[in-house]
Structures are given as structure tokens and as C-alpha cells.
Amino acid sequence: MCLKKVTILFTLLCLSLFSSYGYSQANSPVISELPSQELNEKPNYQELEEKYELSTWNSENSLFAYAQNHTVIIIDTKKSKISNRIQLDAAISYLHFQNVSKGEPSKLFVLSKSGDVFLVNCKNGKILWIGESFPNTLLTAAAFNSTGETIATGYSDGKIILFNQQKDSNFFVPLEISTMEALNTTEISFLNFSPDNKYLLIGDSSQNLIIWDLIHQTEASRFYYNKEYCKSAFFTGEENNIFMLIDTLTAGIFDFDGNLRQKIQLKSSVK
């Protein structure tokens, strides 16, 4: 009987420690909230987009977020008010609003160059989830699938991590995909999901363009791109063809095997 009581007490203690860890992680000191602020006049969002490369809208265009050094500023566009300002201890590299169901508060992914991944409740500025970061490497690329349930992150050492959202929660779990280690990628330059979320497009600094099959967890195809002109590539259309630049005035549509299907002449050069 005593042994049973001890077992129960030990279990409760472990649960308490686990809960405390979850709480401290969600209120990490690496992020601090700054006071909201009324705006004197309606912002010119086009100017803000041009001035700040890291800027994004939510799906209803009711929120606009941009990064200024280590600070994320979220503007309520209906009230012309800064609803939240969030300070990080590292430079910000990516911002992305997660798709949410109607009635749910908007959520914003904030990724830092040091590799931290945060999910922020835009209504109250609280941190809902902090992703795992990896020491001695920098975050160099990120992508989000169309549902917002999977995040792909790429790093300076060629590592690629996929985070999947747990059902009915704000927590994302890193997927350990052993077959991905055999890709032998160098620093990841860009990542993009296909519209149907079945494939991940991976570009690395050695000019490898890899199509990764997310369903079967295998490499579907690999060919090369010219990184002098092509800074990123995207899936396009129902057939998941690939759009990328060939030179400063020409873009191309390629199939899965890297065959050029269509050339598109651009009206002005892309820098």
C-alpha cells in the first residue's frame, strides 16, 4: 500500500515538473512584449512593404506584420493600431501567418536567424509554442504548407527539419526522417511546398534542386539550377511543374525531370 502511494506521489511530481517546464518554455525570456500603441494616422502599407522586406498579411488582411531588426510589429488594420510589438533576442528572418479556422485568433510564426521558431497569438501577444533550435548552425530557409500544419526549416549545415502540428493543439513536433539525411545537401538556399502539400522543393548552395516526396519520404527527382539568377523556385499548376529564373530576363517552367517545358520572357530584368 505504501509503495502504491509513493508511486502515485512520484507520478504527480513528474507531471508537475513537466507542466512547469511547458509553462516556462511558453513564457521564455528570449521574447518580451512591448506596449501597444495608437497610430496618429493610417499607415501607408505599400511603403511599409517596400521599406521592410520581412512583412506579411493574414488571410483576411485585417492584420499586417513586419520585422524591424529584433522587433515584430503587428498592426490591426481595421483600427489602425499597433496591437502587439514583440522583442526577440536575435535578428528575425521569417514571418508567416498561420491559416486558422473562423473565430480563432490569428497566429503568427516568427523565425529568428539563430534557428528559434515561435508561434504567437496575435490577439494577446502570448507565445503559444517555441520550436527546437540547433546550436552551431543558422536558419537559412523556411517554408509553410498551405494548411499551416507543417513547417520546413533549412540550415547552414544542410540540415532540413519538418515540424508537424499535433492534432487540436498549438504544438509542433519535429519529424525524424532518416532518409532525408542521405540527400547530402549543403547550405539550404530555399524551400517551398507544392500546392497539394505532397512535395517539398529544396535548393542548396551547390545548385542542387531536389524534389522530396513527403508521402513516401523519398527523393522524387534531382537536377541543377543556376544560383546566379535563381534565388528561389516554386511549384506551379496542378501538375506541380516548377517555375524558376533562367537569367535576368527569362523564366522557365520545368517538369519533374528538369526538362524545360516553357520559356517566359520577362518585361524587365530581375535583380
PDB file of C-alpha atoms in Angstrom:
ATOM      1  CA  MET A   1       0.000   0.000   0.000  1.00  0.00           C
ATOM      2  CA  CYS A   2       2.842   2.381   0.916  1.00  0.00           C
ATOM      3  CA  LEU A   3       4.616   1.525  -2.305  1.00  0.00           C
ATOM      4  CA  LYS A   4       1.447   2.379  -4.250  1.00  0.00           C
ATOM      5  CA  LYS A   5       1.214   5.784  -2.505  1.00  0.00           C
ATOM      6  CA  VAL A   6       4.860   6.517  -3.247  1.00  0.00           C
ATOM      7  CA  THR A   7       4.312   5.613  -6.932  1.00  0.00           C
ATOM      8  CA  ILE A   8       1.311   7.945  -7.169  1.00  0.00           C
ATOM      9  CA  LEU A   9       3.185  10.806  -5.486  1.00  0.00           C
ATOM     10  CA  PHE A  10       6.178  10.306  -7.805  1.00  0.00           C
ATOM     11  CA  THR A  11       3.885  10.365 -10.851  1.00  0.00           C
ATOM     12  CA  LEU A  12       2.208  13.581  -9.694  1.00  0.00           C
ATOM     13  CA  LEU A  13       5.614  15.173  -9.092  1.00  0.00           C
ATOM     14  CA  CYS A  14       6.773  14.272 -12.610  1.00  0.00           C
ATOM     15  CA  LEU A  15       3.582  15.711 -14.116  1.00  0.00           C
ATOM     16  CA  SER A  16       4.058  18.891 -12.084  1.00  0.00           C
ATOM     17  CA  LEU A  17       7.642  19.288 -13.303  1.00  0.00           C
ATOM     18  CA  PHE A  18       6.575  18.647 -16.901  1.00  0.00           C
ATOM     19  CA  SER A  19       3.824  21.275 -16.649  1.00  0.00           C
ATOM     20  CA  SER A  20       6.237  23.777 -15.140  1.00  0.00           C
ATOM     21  CA  TYR A  21       8.685  23.168 -17.980  1.00  0.00           C
ATOM     22  CA  GLY A  22       5.922  23.751 -20.546  1.00  0.00           C
ATOM     23  CA  TYR A  23       4.928  26.992 -18.850  1.00  0.00           C
ATOM     24  CA  SER A  24       8.467  28.381 -18.647  1.00  0.00           C
ATOM     25  CA  GLN A  25       9.097  27.447 -22.273  1.00  0.00           C
ATOM     26  CA  ALA A  26       5.948  29.269 -23.405  1.00  0.00           C
ATOM     27  CA  ASN A  27       6.998  32.367 -21.453  1.00  0.00           C
ATOM     28  CA  SER A  28      10.652  32.296 -22.461  1.00  0.00           C
ATOM     29  CA  PRO A  29      12.757  35.351 -21.549  1.00  0.00           C
ATOM     30  CA  VAL A  30      14.087  35.484 -25.108  1.00  0.00           C
ATOM     31  CA  ILE A  31      10.836  37.215 -26.039  1.00  0.00           C
ATOM     32  CA  SER A  32       9.343  40.254 -24.368  1.00  0.00           C
ATOM     33  CA  GLU A  33       6.112  42.082 -25.137  1.00  0.00           C
ATOM     34  CA  LEU A  34       6.143  45.835 -25.666  1.00  0.00           C
ATOM     35  CA  PRO A  35       3.139  48.123 -25.060  1.00  0.00           C
ATOM     36  CA  SER A  36       0.562  48.516 -27.846  1.00  0.00           C
ATOM     37  CA  GLN A  37       0.389  51.915 -29.486  1.00  0.00           C
ATOM     38  CA  GLU A  38      -2.245  54.089 -31.123  1.00  0.00           C
ATOM     39  CA  LEU A  39      -1.262  55.404 -34.561  1.00  0.00           C
ATOM     40  CA  ASN A  40      -1.682  59.078 -35.378  1.00  0.00           C
ATOM     41  CA  GLU A  41      -2.629  58.364 -38.966  1.00  0.00           C
ATOM     42  CA  LYS A  42      -3.446  55.410 -41.197  1.00  0.00           C
ATOM     43  CA  PRO A  43      -0.200  53.711 -42.299  1.00  0.00           C
ATOM     44  CA  ASN A  44       0.823  53.518 -45.939  1.00  0.00           C
ATOM     45  CA  TYR A  45       1.153  49.737 -46.208  1.00  0.00           C
ATOM     46  CA  GLN A  46       2.718  49.825 -49.654  1.00  0.00           C
ATOM     47  CA  GLU A  47       5.538  51.988 -48.305  1.00  0.00           C
ATOM     48  CA  LEU A  48       5.958  49.658 -45.315  1.00  0.00           C
ATOM     49  CA  GLU A  49       6.160  46.619 -47.620  1.00  0.00           C
ATOM     50  CA  GLU A  50       8.807  48.340 -49.720  1.00  0.00           C
ATOM     51  CA  LYS A  51      10.759  49.507 -46.686  1.00  0.00           C
ATOM     52  CA  TYR A  52      10.644  46.244 -44.738  1.00  0.00           C
ATOM     53  CA  GLU A  53      11.455  43.094 -46.690  1.00  0.00           C
ATOM     54  CA  LEU A  54      10.062  40.948 -43.878  1.00  0.00           C
ATOM     55  CA  SER A  55       6.367  41.818 -43.936  1.00  0.00           C
ATOM     56  CA  THR A  56       3.190  39.793 -44.323  1.00  0.00           C
ATOM     57  CA  TRP A  57      -0.643  39.918 -44.164  1.00  0.00           C
ATOM     58  CA  ASN A  58      -3.076  37.479 -42.618  1.00  0.00           C
ATOM     59  CA  SER A  59      -5.670  35.875 -44.924  1.00  0.00           C
ATOM     60  CA  GLU A  60      -8.391  38.462 -44.106  1.00  0.00           C
ATOM     61  CA  ASN A  61      -5.978  41.414 -44.498  1.00  0.00           C
ATOM     62  CA  SER A  62      -7.075  42.524 -41.029  1.00  0.00           C
ATOM     63  CA  LEU A  63      -3.536  42.228 -39.638  1.00  0.00           C
ATOM     64  CA  PHE A  64      -0.223  43.372 -41.082  1.00  0.00           C
ATOM     65  CA  ALA A  65       3.086  42.326 -39.529  1.00  0.00           C
ATOM     66  CA  TYR A  66       6.624  43.436 -40.260  1.00  0.00           C
ATOM     67  CA  ALA A  67      10.039  42.934 -38.709  1.00  0.00           C
ATOM     68  CA  GLN A  68      12.341  45.764 -37.679  1.00  0.00           C
ATOM     69  CA  ASN A  69      15.688  44.333 -36.544  1.00  0.00           C
ATOM     70  CA  HIS A  70      14.781  42.245 -33.465  1.00  0.00           C
ATOM     71  CA  THR A  71      11.193  43.522 -33.159  1.00  0.00           C
ATOM     72  CA  VAL A  72       7.960  42.220 -34.718  1.00  0.00           C
ATOM     73  CA  ILE A  73       5.242  44.848 -35.094  1.00  0.00           C
ATOM     74  CA  ILE A  74       1.643  43.698 -35.664  1.00  0.00           C
ATOM     75  CA  ILE A  75      -0.856  46.308 -36.884  1.00  0.00           C
ATOM     76  CA  ASP A  76      -4.628  45.937 -36.598  1.00  0.00           C
ATOM     77  CA  THR A  77      -5.527  47.436 -39.995  1.00  0.00           C
ATOM     78  CA  LYS A  78      -9.207  47.992 -39.125  1.00  0.00           C
ATOM     79  CA  LYS A  79      -8.372  50.087 -36.057  1.00  0.00           C
ATOM     80  CA  SER A  80      -5.085  51.492 -37.448  1.00  0.00           C
ATOM     81  CA  LYS A  81      -3.462  50.484 -34.192  1.00  0.00           C
ATOM     82  CA  ILE A  82      -0.278  48.605 -33.290  1.00  0.00           C
ATOM     83  CA  SER A  83      -1.870  45.693 -31.462  1.00  0.00           C
ATOM     84  CA  ASN A  84       1.349  43.942 -30.484  1.00  0.00           C
ATOM     85  CA  ARG A  85       5.100  44.546 -30.513  1.00  0.00           C
ATOM     86  CA  ILE A  86       7.315  41.595 -29.679  1.00  0.00           C
ATOM     87  CA  GLN A  87      11.042  41.802 -28.969  1.00  0.00           C
ATOM     88  CA  LEU A  88      13.394  38.894 -29.679  1.00  0.00           C
ATOM     89  CA  ASP A  89      16.991  38.453 -28.617  1.00  0.00           C
ATOM     90  CA  ALA A  90      18.026  37.563 -32.191  1.00  0.00           C
ATOM     91  CA  ALA A  91      17.520  39.013 -35.666  1.00  0.00           C
ATOM     92  CA  ILE A  92      14.287  37.914 -37.359  1.00  0.00           C
ATOM     93  CA  SER A  93      14.459  36.011 -40.634  1.00  0.00           C
ATOM     94  CA  TYR A  94      10.869  34.888 -41.443  1.00  0.00           C
ATOM     95  CA  LEU A  95       7.281  35.900 -40.675  1.00  0.00           C
ATOM     96  CA  HIS A  96       4.210  33.910 -41.662  1.00  0.00           C
ATOM     97  CA  PHE A  97       0.555  33.986 -40.551  1.00  0.00           C
ATOM     98  CA  GLN A  98      -0.865  30.521 -39.905  1.00  0.00           C
ATOM     99  CA  ASN A  99      -4.195  29.669 -41.521  1.00  0.00           C
ATOM    100  CA  VAL A 100      -6.795  29.407 -38.747  1.00  0.00           C
ATOM    101  CA  SER A 101     -10.459  28.432 -38.558  1.00  0.00           C
ATOM    102  CA  LYS A 102     -13.124  31.128 -38.472  1.00  0.00           C
ATOM    103  CA  GLY A 103     -13.445  32.615 -34.985  1.00  0.00           C
ATOM    104  CA  GLU A 104      -9.947  31.588 -33.920  1.00  0.00           C
ATOM    105  CA  PRO A 105      -7.420  34.327 -33.083  1.00  0.00           C
ATOM    106  CA  SER A 106      -4.784  34.922 -35.758  1.00  0.00           C
ATOM    107  CA  LYS A 107      -1.435  33.260 -35.166  1.00  0.00           C
ATOM    108  CA  LEU A 108       1.947  34.376 -36.463  1.00  0.00           C
ATOM    109  CA  PHE A 109       5.071  32.287 -36.963  1.00  0.00           C
ATOM    110  CA  VAL A 110       8.255  34.206 -36.129  1.00  0.00           C
ATOM    111  CA  LEU A 111      11.597  32.639 -37.036  1.00  0.00           C
ATOM    112  CA  SER A 112      14.952  34.014 -35.969  1.00  0.00           C
ATOM    113  CA  LYS A 113      18.298  33.665 -37.728  1.00  0.00           C
ATOM    114  CA  SER A 114      19.617  31.733 -34.735  1.00  0.00           C
ATOM    115  CA  GLY A 115      17.089  28.998 -35.531  1.00  0.00           C
ATOM    116  CA  ASP A 116      14.326  29.666 -32.984  1.00  0.00           C
ATOM    117  CA  VAL A 117      10.748  29.169 -34.196  1.00  0.00           C
ATOM    118  CA  PHE A 118       7.872  30.838 -32.326  1.00  0.00           C
ATOM    119  CA  LEU A 119       4.094  30.710 -32.735  1.00  0.00           C
ATOM    120  CA  VAL A 120       2.447  33.889 -31.428  1.00  0.00           C
ATOM    121  CA  ASN A 121      -1.202  34.575 -30.573  1.00  0.00           C
ATOM    122  CA  CYS A 122      -1.811  37.899 -32.342  1.00  0.00           C
ATOM    123  CA  LYS A 123      -4.758  38.774 -30.087  1.00  0.00           C
ATOM    124  CA  ASN A 124      -2.781  38.930 -26.851  1.00  0.00           C
ATOM    125  CA  GLY A 125       0.845  38.577 -27.984  1.00  0.00           C
ATOM    126  CA  LYS A 126       1.367  35.392 -25.953  1.00  0.00           C
ATOM    127  CA  ILE A 127       3.827  32.770 -27.148  1.00  0.00           C
ATOM    128  CA  LEU A 128       1.946  29.538 -27.884  1.00  0.00           C
ATOM    129  CA  TRP A 129       4.871  27.366 -28.918  1.00  0.00           C
ATOM    130  CA  ILE A 130       8.675  27.532 -29.170  1.00  0.00           C
ATOM    131  CA  GLY A 131      10.349  25.157 -31.613  1.00  0.00           C
ATOM    132  CA  GLU A 132      13.638  23.370 -31.169  1.00  0.00           C
ATOM    133  CA  SER A 133      16.745  25.269 -32.277  1.00  0.00           C
ATOM    134  CA  PHE A 134      20.061  23.703 -33.239  1.00  0.00           C
ATOM    135  CA  PRO A 135      23.402  25.030 -31.937  1.00  0.00           C
ATOM    136  CA  ASN A 136      26.311  25.939 -34.229  1.00  0.00           C
ATOM    137  CA  THR A 137      24.096  26.382 -37.282  1.00  0.00           C
ATOM    138  CA  LEU A 138      21.998  29.208 -38.755  1.00  0.00           C
ATOM    139  CA  LEU A 139      18.464  29.139 -40.136  1.00  0.00           C
ATOM    140  CA  THR A 140      18.804  29.883 -43.867  1.00  0.00           C
ATOM    141  CA  ALA A 141      15.400  28.895 -45.311  1.00  0.00           C
ATOM    142  CA  ALA A 142      11.834  28.157 -44.242  1.00  0.00           C
ATOM    143  CA  ALA A 143       8.523  27.202 -45.813  1.00  0.00           C
ATOM    144  CA  PHE A 144       4.962  26.594 -44.635  1.00  0.00           C
ATOM    145  CA  ASN A 145       2.469  24.251 -46.247  1.00  0.00           C
ATOM    146  CA  SER A 146      -0.925  25.559 -47.372  1.00  0.00           C
ATOM    147  CA  THR A 147      -2.754  24.433 -44.213  1.00  0.00           C
ATOM    148  CA  GLY A 148      -0.123  25.842 -41.845  1.00  0.00           C
ATOM    149  CA  GLU A 149       0.187  22.430 -40.184  1.00  0.00           C
ATOM    150  CA  THR A 150       3.728  21.687 -41.382  1.00  0.00           C
ATOM    151  CA  ILE A 151       6.842  23.857 -41.246  1.00  0.00           C
ATOM    152  CA  ALA A 152      10.040  23.065 -43.130  1.00  0.00           C
ATOM    153  CA  THR A 153      13.244  24.703 -41.900  1.00  0.00           C
ATOM    154  CA  GLY A 154      16.661  24.584 -43.579  1.00  0.00           C
ATOM    155  CA  TYR A 155      20.040  25.340 -42.033  1.00  0.00           C
ATOM    156  CA  SER A 156      23.566  26.421 -42.931  1.00  0.00           C
ATOM    157  CA  ASP A 157      24.906  22.889 -42.389  1.00  0.00           C
ATOM    158  CA  GLY A 158      22.467  21.367 -44.915  1.00  0.00           C
ATOM    159  CA  LYS A 159      20.069  20.026 -42.278  1.00  0.00           C
ATOM    160  CA  ILE A 160      16.322  20.083 -43.043  1.00  0.00           C
ATOM    161  CA  ILE A 161      13.743  19.679 -40.272  1.00  0.00           C
ATOM    162  CA  LEU A 162       9.993  19.206 -40.715  1.00  0.00           C
ATOM    163  CA  PHE A 163       7.693  20.210 -37.830  1.00  0.00           C
ATOM    164  CA  ASN A 164       4.165  18.759 -37.804  1.00  0.00           C
ATOM    165  CA  GLN A 165       1.340  20.239 -35.735  1.00  0.00           C
ATOM    166  CA  GLN A 166      -0.178  17.914 -33.168  1.00  0.00           C
ATOM    167  CA  LYS A 167      -3.924  17.488 -33.524  1.00  0.00           C
ATOM    168  CA  ASP A 168      -6.052  20.058 -31.644  1.00  0.00           C
ATOM    169  CA  SER A 169      -3.033  21.834 -30.157  1.00  0.00           C
ATOM    170  CA  ASN A 170      -0.565  24.642 -30.844  1.00  0.00           C
ATOM    171  CA  PHE A 171       2.430  22.313 -30.515  1.00  0.00           C
ATOM    172  CA  PHE A 172       4.575  21.167 -33.435  1.00  0.00           C
ATOM    173  CA  VAL A 173       6.708  18.032 -33.257  1.00  0.00           C
ATOM    174  CA  PRO A 174       9.959  17.668 -35.259  1.00  0.00           C
ATOM    175  CA  LEU A 175       9.833  14.684 -37.591  1.00  0.00           C
ATOM    176  CA  GLU A 176      12.872  12.436 -37.644  1.00  0.00           C
ATOM    177  CA  ILE A 177      13.193  11.401 -41.294  1.00  0.00           C
ATOM    178  CA  SER A 178      16.295   9.246 -41.610  1.00  0.00           C
ATOM    179  CA  THR A 179      16.043   9.040 -45.416  1.00  0.00           C
ATOM    180  CA  MET A 180      16.443  12.823 -45.621  1.00  0.00           C
ATOM    181  CA  GLU A 181      19.960  12.566 -44.203  1.00  0.00           C
ATOM    182  CA  ALA A 182      21.046  10.747 -47.372  1.00  0.00           C
ATOM    183  CA  LEU A 183      20.329  13.835 -49.504  1.00  0.00           C
ATOM    184  CA  ASN A 184      23.824  15.174 -48.713  1.00  0.00           C
ATOM    185  CA  THR A 185      22.695  18.758 -49.103  1.00  0.00           C
ATOM    186  CA  THR A 186      24.931  21.758 -48.469  1.00  0.00           C
ATOM    187  CA  GLU A 187      23.615  25.048 -47.017  1.00  0.00           C
ATOM    188  CA  ILE A 188      19.887  25.257 -47.770  1.00  0.00           C
ATOM    189  CA  SER A 189      19.083  28.226 -50.022  1.00  0.00           C
ATOM    190  CA  PHE A 190      15.287  27.887 -50.295  1.00  0.00           C
ATOM    191  CA  LEU A 191      12.360  25.577 -49.522  1.00  0.00           C
ATOM    192  CA  ASN A 192       8.837  25.504 -50.994  1.00  0.00           C
ATOM    193  CA  PHE A 193       5.852  23.157 -50.654  1.00  0.00           C
ATOM    194  CA  SER A 194       3.743  22.045 -53.606  1.00  0.00           C
ATOM    195  CA  PRO A 195       0.121  23.337 -53.647  1.00  0.00           C
ATOM    196  CA  ASP A 196      -1.146  19.851 -52.745  1.00  0.00           C
ATOM    197  CA  ASN A 197       1.428  19.559 -49.909  1.00  0.00           C
ATOM    198  CA  LYS A 198       2.747  16.292 -51.329  1.00  0.00           C
ATOM    199  CA  TYR A 199       6.197  17.551 -52.303  1.00  0.00           C
ATOM    200  CA  LEU A 200       8.907  19.810 -50.911  1.00  0.00           C
ATOM    201  CA  LEU A 201      11.218  21.699 -53.256  1.00  0.00           C
ATOM    202  CA  ILE A 202      14.754  22.037 -51.869  1.00  0.00           C
ATOM    203  CA  GLY A 203      17.504  24.240 -53.263  1.00  0.00           C
ATOM    204  CA  ASP A 204      21.006  24.162 -51.789  1.00  0.00           C
ATOM    205  CA  SER A 205      24.181  26.218 -52.230  1.00  0.00           C
ATOM    206  CA  SER A 206      25.687  23.559 -54.521  1.00  0.00           C
ATOM    207  CA  GLN A 207      22.886  24.321 -57.020  1.00  0.00           C
ATOM    208  CA  ASN A 208      21.061  21.031 -56.372  1.00  0.00           C
ATOM    209  CA  LEU A 209      17.301  21.315 -56.917  1.00  0.00           C
ATOM    210  CA  ILE A 210      15.672  18.390 -55.155  1.00  0.00           C
ATOM    211  CA  ILE A 211      12.019  17.343 -55.211  1.00  0.00           C
ATOM    212  CA  TRP A 212      11.250  15.490 -51.995  1.00  0.00           C
ATOM    213  CA  ASP A 213       8.181  13.207 -51.871  1.00  0.00           C
ATOM    214  CA  LEU A 214       6.587  13.897 -48.475  1.00  0.00           C
ATOM    215  CA  ILE A 215       4.163  10.975 -48.733  1.00  0.00           C
ATOM    216  CA  HIS A 216       6.731   8.248 -49.404  1.00  0.00           C
ATOM    217  CA  GLN A 217       9.656  10.123 -47.746  1.00  0.00           C
ATOM    218  CA  THR A 218      11.915   9.631 -50.734  1.00  0.00           C
ATOM    219  CA  GLU A 219      13.734  11.756 -53.289  1.00  0.00           C
ATOM    220  CA  ALA A 220      11.473  12.034 -56.352  1.00  0.00           C
ATOM    221  CA  SER A 221      13.886  13.929 -58.581  1.00  0.00           C
ATOM    222  CA  ARG A 222      17.072  15.986 -58.650  1.00  0.00           C
ATOM    223  CA  PHE A 223      18.563  18.402 -61.160  1.00  0.00           C
ATOM    224  CA  TYR A 224      20.539  21.641 -61.151  1.00  0.00           C
ATOM    225  CA  TYR A 225      19.667  25.337 -61.153  1.00  0.00           C
ATOM    226  CA  ASN A 226      21.746  28.462 -61.789  1.00  0.00           C
ATOM    227  CA  LYS A 227      22.051  30.211 -58.424  1.00  0.00           C
ATOM    228  CA  GLU A 228      23.492  33.322 -60.073  1.00  0.00           C
ATOM    229  CA  TYR A 229      19.988  34.139 -61.327  1.00  0.00           C
ATOM    230  CA  CYS A 230      17.671  31.838 -59.423  1.00  0.00           C
ATOM    231  CA  LYS A 231      17.244  32.810 -55.778  1.00  0.00           C
ATOM    232  CA  SER A 232      14.208  30.562 -55.339  1.00  0.00           C
ATOM    233  CA  ALA A 233      11.933  28.187 -57.257  1.00  0.00           C
ATOM    234  CA  PHE A 234       8.234  27.400 -56.896  1.00  0.00           C
ATOM    235  CA  PHE A 235       5.733  24.704 -57.794  1.00  0.00           C
ATOM    236  CA  THR A 236       3.060  25.924 -60.166  1.00  0.00           C
ATOM    237  CA  GLY A 237      -0.176  24.423 -61.535  1.00  0.00           C
ATOM    238  CA  GLU A 238      -1.942  21.157 -60.819  1.00  0.00           C
ATOM    239  CA  GLU A 239       0.869  19.092 -62.349  1.00  0.00           C
ATOM    240  CA  ASN A 240       3.369  20.547 -59.870  1.00  0.00           C
ATOM    241  CA  ASN A 241       5.632  21.929 -62.574  1.00  0.00           C
ATOM    242  CA  ILE A 242       8.456  24.153 -61.349  1.00  0.00           C
ATOM    243  CA  PHE A 243       8.858  27.843 -62.059  1.00  0.00           C
ATOM    244  CA  MET A 244      12.289  29.459 -61.774  1.00  0.00           C
ATOM    245  CA  LEU A 245      14.507  32.072 -63.391  1.00  0.00           C
ATOM    246  CA  ILE A 246      16.924  31.087 -66.135  1.00  0.00           C
ATOM    247  CA  ASP A 247      18.552  34.503 -66.442  1.00  0.00           C
ATOM    248  CA  THR A 248      17.675  38.112 -65.592  1.00  0.00           C
ATOM    249  CA  LEU A 249      15.103  38.383 -68.416  1.00  0.00           C
ATOM    250  CA  THR A 250      13.884  34.796 -68.789  1.00  0.00           C
ATOM    251  CA  ALA A 251      11.917  32.422 -66.562  1.00  0.00           C
ATOM    252  CA  GLY A 252      11.167  28.797 -67.268  1.00  0.00           C
ATOM    253  CA  ILE A 253       8.566  26.161 -66.442  1.00  0.00           C
ATOM    254  CA  PHE A 254      10.231  22.782 -65.810  1.00  0.00           C
ATOM    255  CA  ASP A 255       8.825  19.295 -65.271  1.00  0.00           C
ATOM    256  CA  PHE A 256       9.848  16.867 -62.521  1.00  0.00           C
ATOM    257  CA  ASP A 257      12.850  15.687 -64.507  1.00  0.00           C
ATOM    258  CA  GLY A 258      14.209  19.179 -65.090  1.00  0.00           C
ATOM    259  CA  ASN A 259      13.078  19.374 -68.717  1.00  0.00           C
ATOM    260  CA  LEU A 260      12.197  22.883 -69.898  1.00  0.00           C
ATOM    261  CA  ARG A 261       8.534  22.955 -70.944  1.00  0.00           C
ATOM    262  CA  GLN A 262       8.015  26.668 -71.485  1.00  0.00           C
ATOM    263  CA  LYS A 263      10.091  29.831 -71.620  1.00  0.00           C
ATOM    264  CA  ILE A 264       8.635  33.093 -70.332  1.00  0.00           C
ATOM    265  CA  GLN A 265      10.147  36.389 -71.402  1.00  0.00           C
ATOM    266  CA  LEU A 266      10.060  38.994 -68.637  1.00  0.00           C
ATOM    267  CA  LYS A 267       9.305  42.656 -69.311  1.00  0.00           C
ATOM    268  CA  SER A 268      12.074  43.862 -67.025  1.00  0.00           C
ATOM    269  CA  SER A 269      15.142  42.264 -65.535  1.00  0.00           C
ATOM    270  CA  VAL A 270      15.073  40.707 -62.085  1.00  0.00           C
ATOM    271  CA  LYS A 271      17.932  41.753 -59.793  1.00  0.00           C
TER     272      LYS A 271
END
